PDB file of C-alpha atoms in Angstrom:
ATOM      1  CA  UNK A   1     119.607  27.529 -39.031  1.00 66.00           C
ATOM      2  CA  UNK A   2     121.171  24.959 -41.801  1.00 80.00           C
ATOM      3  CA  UNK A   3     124.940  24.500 -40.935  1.00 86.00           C
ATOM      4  CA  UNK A   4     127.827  24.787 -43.434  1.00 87.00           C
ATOM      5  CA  UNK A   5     127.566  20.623 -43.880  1.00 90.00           C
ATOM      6  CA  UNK A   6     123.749  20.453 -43.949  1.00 91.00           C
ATOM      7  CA  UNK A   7     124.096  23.329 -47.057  1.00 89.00           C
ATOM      8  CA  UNK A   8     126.219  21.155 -48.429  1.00 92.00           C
ATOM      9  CA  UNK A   9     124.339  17.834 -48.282  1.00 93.00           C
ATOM     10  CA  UNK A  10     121.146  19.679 -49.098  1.00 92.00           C
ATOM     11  CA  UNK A  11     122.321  20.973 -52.257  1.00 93.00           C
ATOM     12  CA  UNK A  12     125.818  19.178 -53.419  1.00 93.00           C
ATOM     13  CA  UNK A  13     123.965  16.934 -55.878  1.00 94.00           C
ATOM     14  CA  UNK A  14     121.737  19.691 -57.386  1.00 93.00           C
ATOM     15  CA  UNK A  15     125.101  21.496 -57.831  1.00 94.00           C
ATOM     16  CA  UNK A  16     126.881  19.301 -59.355  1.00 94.00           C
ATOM     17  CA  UNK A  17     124.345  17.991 -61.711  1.00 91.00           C
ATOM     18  CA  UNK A  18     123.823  22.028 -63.035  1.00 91.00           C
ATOM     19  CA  UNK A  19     127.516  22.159 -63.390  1.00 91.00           C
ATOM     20  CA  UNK A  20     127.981  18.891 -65.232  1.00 90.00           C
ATOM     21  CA  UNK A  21     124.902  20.017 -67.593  1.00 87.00           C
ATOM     22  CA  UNK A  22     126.805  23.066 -67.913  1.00 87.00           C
ATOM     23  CA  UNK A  23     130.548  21.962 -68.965  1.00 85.00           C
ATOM     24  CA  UNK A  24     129.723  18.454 -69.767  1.00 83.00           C
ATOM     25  CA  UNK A  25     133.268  16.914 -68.207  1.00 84.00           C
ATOM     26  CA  UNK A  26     132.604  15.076 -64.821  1.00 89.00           C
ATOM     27  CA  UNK A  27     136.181  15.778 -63.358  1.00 90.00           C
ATOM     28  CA  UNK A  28     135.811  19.609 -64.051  1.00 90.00           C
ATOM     29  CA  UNK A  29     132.227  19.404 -62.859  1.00 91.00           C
ATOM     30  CA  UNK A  30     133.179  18.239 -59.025  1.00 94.00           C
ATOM     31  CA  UNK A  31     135.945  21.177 -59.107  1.00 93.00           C
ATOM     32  CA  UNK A  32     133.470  23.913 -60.003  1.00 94.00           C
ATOM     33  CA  UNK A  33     131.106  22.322 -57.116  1.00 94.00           C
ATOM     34  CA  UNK A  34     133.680  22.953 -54.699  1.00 94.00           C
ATOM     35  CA  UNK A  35     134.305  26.313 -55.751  1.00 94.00           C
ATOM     36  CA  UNK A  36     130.609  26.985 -55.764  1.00 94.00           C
ATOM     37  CA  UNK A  37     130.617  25.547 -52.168  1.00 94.00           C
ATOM     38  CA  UNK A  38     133.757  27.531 -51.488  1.00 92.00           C
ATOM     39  CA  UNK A  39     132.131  30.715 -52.534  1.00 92.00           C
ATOM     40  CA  UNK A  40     129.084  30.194 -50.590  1.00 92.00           C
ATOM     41  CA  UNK A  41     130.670  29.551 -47.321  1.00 91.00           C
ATOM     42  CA  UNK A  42     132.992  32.365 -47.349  1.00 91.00           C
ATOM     43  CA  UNK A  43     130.089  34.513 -47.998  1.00 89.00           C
ATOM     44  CA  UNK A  44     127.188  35.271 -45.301  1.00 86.00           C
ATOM     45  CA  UNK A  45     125.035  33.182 -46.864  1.00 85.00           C
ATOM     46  CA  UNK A  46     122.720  32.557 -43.697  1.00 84.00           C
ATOM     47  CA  UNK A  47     121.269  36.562 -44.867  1.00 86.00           C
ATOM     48  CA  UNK A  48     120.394  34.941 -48.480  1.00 85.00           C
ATOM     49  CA  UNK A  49     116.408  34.940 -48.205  1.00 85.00           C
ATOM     50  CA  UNK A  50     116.008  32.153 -51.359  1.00 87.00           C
ATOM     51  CA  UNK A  51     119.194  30.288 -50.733  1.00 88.00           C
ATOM     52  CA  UNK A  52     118.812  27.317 -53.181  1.00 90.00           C
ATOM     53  CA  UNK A  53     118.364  29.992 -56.236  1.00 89.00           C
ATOM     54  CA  UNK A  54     120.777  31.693 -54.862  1.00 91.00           C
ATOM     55  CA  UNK A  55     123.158  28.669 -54.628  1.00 92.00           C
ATOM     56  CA  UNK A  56     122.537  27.579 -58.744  1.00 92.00           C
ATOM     57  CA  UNK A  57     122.680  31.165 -59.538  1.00 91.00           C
ATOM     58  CA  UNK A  58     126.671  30.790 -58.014  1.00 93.00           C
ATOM     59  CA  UNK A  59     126.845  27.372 -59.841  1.00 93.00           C
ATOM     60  CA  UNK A  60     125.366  28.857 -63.341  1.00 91.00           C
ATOM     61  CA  UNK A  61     127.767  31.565 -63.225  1.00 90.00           C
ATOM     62  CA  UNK A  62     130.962  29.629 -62.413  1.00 92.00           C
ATOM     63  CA  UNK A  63     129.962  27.288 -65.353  1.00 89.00           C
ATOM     64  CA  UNK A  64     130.248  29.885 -67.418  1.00 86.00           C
ATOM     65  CA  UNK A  65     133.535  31.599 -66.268  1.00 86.00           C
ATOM     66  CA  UNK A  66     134.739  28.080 -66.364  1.00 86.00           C
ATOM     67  CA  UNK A  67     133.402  27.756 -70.184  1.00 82.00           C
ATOM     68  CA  UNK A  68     134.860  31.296 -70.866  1.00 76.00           C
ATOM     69  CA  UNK A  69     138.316  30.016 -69.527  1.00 74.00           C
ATOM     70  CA  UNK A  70     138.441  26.842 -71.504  1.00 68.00           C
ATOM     71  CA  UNK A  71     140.120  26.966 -74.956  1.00 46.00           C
ATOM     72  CA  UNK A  72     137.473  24.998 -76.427  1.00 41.00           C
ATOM     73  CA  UNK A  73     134.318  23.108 -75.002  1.00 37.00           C
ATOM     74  CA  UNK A  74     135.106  20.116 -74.211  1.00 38.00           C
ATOM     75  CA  UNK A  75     131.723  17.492 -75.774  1.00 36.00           C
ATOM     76  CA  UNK A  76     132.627  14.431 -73.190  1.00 35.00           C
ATOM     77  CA  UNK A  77     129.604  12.099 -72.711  1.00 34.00           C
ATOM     78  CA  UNK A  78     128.651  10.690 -69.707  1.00 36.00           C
ATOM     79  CA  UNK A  79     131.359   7.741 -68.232  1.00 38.00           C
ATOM     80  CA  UNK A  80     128.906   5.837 -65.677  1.00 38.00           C
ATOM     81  CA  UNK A  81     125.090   6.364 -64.744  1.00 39.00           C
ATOM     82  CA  UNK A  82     125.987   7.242 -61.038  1.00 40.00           C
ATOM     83  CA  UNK A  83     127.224  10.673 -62.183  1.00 43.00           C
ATOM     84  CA  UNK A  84     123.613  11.837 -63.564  1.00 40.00           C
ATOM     85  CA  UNK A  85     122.760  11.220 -59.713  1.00 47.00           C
ATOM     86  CA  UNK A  86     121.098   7.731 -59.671  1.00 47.00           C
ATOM     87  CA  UNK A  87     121.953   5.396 -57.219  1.00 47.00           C
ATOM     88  CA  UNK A  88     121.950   1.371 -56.641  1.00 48.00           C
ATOM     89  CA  UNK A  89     118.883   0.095 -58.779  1.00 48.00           C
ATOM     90  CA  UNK A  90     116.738  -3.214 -58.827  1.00 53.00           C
ATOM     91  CA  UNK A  91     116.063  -3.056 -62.409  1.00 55.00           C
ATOM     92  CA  UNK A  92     116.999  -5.420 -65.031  1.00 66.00           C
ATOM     93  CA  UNK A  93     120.316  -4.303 -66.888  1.00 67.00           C
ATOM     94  CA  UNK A  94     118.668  -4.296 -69.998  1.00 69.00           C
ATOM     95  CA  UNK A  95     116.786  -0.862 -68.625  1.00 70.00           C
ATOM     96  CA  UNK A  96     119.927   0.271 -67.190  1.00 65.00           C
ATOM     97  CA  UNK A  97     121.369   0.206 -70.544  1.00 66.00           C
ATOM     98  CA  UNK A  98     118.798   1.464 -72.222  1.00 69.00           C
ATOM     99  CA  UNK A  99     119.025   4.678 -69.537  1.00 67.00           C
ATOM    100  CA  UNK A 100     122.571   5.440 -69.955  1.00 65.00           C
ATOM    101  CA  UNK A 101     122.054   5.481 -73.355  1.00 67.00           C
ATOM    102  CA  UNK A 102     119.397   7.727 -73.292  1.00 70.00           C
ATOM    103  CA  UNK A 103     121.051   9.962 -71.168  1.00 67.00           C
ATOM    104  CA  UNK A 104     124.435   9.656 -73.354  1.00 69.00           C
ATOM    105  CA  UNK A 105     121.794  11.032 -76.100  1.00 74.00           C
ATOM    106  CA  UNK A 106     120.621  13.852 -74.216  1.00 75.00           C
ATOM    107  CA  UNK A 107     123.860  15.179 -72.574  1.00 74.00           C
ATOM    108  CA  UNK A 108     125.075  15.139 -76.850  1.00 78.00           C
ATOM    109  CA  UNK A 109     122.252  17.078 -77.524  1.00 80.00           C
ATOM    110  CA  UNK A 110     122.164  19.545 -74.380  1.00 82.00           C
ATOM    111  CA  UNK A 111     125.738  20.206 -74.995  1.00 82.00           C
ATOM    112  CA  UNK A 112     125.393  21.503 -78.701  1.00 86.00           C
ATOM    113  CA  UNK A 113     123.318  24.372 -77.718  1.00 88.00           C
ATOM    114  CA  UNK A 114     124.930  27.750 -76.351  1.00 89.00           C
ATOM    115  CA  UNK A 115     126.188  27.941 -72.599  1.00 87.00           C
ATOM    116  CA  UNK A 116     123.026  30.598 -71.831  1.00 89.00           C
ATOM    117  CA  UNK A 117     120.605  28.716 -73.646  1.00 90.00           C
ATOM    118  CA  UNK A 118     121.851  25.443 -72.040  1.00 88.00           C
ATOM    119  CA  UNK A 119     121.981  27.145 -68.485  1.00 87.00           C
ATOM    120  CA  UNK A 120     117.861  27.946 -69.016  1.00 89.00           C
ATOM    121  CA  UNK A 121     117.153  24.810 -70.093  1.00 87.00           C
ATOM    122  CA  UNK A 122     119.252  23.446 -67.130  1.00 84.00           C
ATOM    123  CA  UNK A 123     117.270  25.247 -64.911  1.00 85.00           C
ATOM    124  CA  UNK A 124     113.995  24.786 -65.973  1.00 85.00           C
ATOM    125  CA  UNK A 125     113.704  21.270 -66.835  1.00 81.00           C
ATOM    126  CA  UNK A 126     116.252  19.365 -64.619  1.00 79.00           C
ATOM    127  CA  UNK A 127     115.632  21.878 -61.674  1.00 80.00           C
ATOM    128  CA  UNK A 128     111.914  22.776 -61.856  1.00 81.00           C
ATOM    129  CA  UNK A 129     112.725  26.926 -61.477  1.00 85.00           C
ATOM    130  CA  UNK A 130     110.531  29.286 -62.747  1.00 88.00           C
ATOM    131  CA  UNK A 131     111.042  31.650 -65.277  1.00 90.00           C
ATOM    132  CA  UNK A 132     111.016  34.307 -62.544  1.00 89.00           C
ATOM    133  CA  UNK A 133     113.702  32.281 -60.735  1.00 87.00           C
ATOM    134  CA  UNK A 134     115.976  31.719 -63.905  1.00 89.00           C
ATOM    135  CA  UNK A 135     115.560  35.262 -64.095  1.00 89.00           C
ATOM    136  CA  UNK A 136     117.247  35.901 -60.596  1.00 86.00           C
ATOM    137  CA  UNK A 137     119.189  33.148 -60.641  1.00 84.00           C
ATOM    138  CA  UNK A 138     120.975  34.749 -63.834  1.00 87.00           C
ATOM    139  CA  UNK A 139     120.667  37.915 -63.794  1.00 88.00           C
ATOM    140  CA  UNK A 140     118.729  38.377 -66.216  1.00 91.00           C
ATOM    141  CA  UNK A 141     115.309  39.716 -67.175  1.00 93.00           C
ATOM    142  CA  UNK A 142     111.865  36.971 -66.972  1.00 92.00           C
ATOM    143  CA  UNK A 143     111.486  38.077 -70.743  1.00 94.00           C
ATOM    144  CA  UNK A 144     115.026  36.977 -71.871  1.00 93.00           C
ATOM    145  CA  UNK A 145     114.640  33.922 -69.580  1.00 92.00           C
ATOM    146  CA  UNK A 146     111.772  33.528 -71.452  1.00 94.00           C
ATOM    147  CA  UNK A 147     112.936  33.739 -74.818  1.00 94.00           C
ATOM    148  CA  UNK A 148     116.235  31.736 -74.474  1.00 92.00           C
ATOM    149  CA  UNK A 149     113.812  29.115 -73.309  1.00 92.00           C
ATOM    150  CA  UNK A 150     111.772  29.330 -76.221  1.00 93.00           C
ATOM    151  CA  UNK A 151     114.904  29.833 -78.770  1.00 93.00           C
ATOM    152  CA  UNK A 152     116.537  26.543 -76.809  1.00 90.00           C
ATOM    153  CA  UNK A 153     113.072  24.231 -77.263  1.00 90.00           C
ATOM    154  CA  UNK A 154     113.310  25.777 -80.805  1.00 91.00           C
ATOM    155  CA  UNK A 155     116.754  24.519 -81.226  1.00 90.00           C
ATOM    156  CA  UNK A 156     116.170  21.079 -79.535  1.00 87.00           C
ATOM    157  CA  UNK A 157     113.261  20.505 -81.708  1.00 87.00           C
ATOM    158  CA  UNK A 158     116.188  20.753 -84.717  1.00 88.00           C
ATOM    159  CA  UNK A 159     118.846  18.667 -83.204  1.00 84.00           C
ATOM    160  CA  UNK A 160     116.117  16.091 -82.390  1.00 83.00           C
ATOM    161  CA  UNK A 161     115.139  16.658 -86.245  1.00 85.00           C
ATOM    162  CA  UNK A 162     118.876  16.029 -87.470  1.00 84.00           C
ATOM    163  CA  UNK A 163     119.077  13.058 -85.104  1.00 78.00           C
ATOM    164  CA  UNK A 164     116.275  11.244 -86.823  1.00 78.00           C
ATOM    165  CA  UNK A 165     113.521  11.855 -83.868  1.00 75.00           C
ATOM    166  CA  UNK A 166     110.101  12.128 -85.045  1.00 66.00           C
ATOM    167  CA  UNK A 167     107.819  14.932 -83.973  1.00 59.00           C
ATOM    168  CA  UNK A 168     105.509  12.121 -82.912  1.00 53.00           C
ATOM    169  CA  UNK A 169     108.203   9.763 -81.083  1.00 51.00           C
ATOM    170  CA  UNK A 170     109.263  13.425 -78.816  1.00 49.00           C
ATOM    171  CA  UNK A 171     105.930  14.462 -78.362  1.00 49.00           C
ATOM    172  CA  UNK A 172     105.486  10.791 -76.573  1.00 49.00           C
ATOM    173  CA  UNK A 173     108.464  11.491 -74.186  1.00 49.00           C
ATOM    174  CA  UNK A 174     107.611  14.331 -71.966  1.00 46.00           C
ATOM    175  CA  UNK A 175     110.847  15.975 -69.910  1.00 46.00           C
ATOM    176  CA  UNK A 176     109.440  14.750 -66.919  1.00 42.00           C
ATOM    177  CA  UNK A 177     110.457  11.582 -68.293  1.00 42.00           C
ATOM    178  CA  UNK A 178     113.592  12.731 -70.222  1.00 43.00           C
ATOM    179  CA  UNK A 179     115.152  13.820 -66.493  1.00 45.00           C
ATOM    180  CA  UNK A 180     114.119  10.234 -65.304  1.00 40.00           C
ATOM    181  CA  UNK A 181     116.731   8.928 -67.589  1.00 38.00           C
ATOM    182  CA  UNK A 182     119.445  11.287 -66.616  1.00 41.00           C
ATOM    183  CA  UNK A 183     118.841  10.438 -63.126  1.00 40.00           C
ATOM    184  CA  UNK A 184     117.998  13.953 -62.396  1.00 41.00           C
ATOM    185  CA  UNK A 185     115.671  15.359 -59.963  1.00 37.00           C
ATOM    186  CA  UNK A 186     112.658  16.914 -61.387  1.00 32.00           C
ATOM    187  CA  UNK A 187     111.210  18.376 -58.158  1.00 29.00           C
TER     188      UNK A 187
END
């Protein structure tokens, strides 16, 4: 049995990560992490049988009451590499320049497509879940899941279109490789 700090190391990155993906500001990313980690441990969460889609299903949804709140959504990019999740690096700061740029790229793109499509995409590519896990994890049924994954690869294919990306240059970078450069965990 996983104490109330364990949870929290376990699962604090993973957390924050969905919640930055989700409101794209840094500062109001750590606050919704707390209150995801505030919810959680006020709650008997040691019953939850699947507690880490249990945990981004809390983080999901208090990105979105967040983005509900909010006048406006706020299109911040990302201030230093160490907030995507990567740590002290031995490569040559040419590559580390060329990552944080990338990942500047893809948090602009990620955060022109709608909060539900984003919080999919979140979820399946930067997490690894399952369409049956999205699902649970929002609430919703494996056939929306399914097509607000398809609409939000639809609509990524167009933003990548506008930006001047070649179906040939994406089709070369898989998303395995696209969560490498935001510093993201894949598995």
């Amino acid at each position: 049995m996983q104490s109330n700090r364990e949870l929290f190391e376990a699962y604090s990155k993973a957390v924050y990560r969905t919640c930055y993906y989700m409101v794209q500001d840094a500062a109001d990313a750590e606050d919704l992490c707390q209150e995801v980690f505030i919810t959680v441990f006020r709650s008997q969460w040691q019953n939850v049988e699947h507690t880490r889609a249990w945990i981004m299903k809390i983080a999901v949804n208090t990105s979105l009451n967040h983005l509900k709140r909010s006048s406006s959504l706020r299109q911040k990019l990302v201030q230093n590499l160490h907030l995507w999740g990567g740590g002290v690096s031995e490569e040559p700061v040419e590559r580390l320049v060329e990552q944080k740029e990338t990942a500047q790229e893809w948090a602009r793109y990620m955060s022109r497509l709608p909060a539900k499509i984003r919080a999919v995409l979140t979820l399946r590519y930067m997490h690894d879940f399952s369409l049956a896990e999205i699902s649970e994890a929002l609430s919703i049924p494996v056939g929306t899941a399914k097509s607000r994954q398809h609409k939000g690869i639809k609509m990524m294919k167009e933003i990548l279109a506008e930006a001047g990306i070649k179906d040939e240059e994406r089709r070369d970078i898989g998303h395995e490789e696209t969560g490498t450069y935001a510093g993201a965990a894949i598995k």
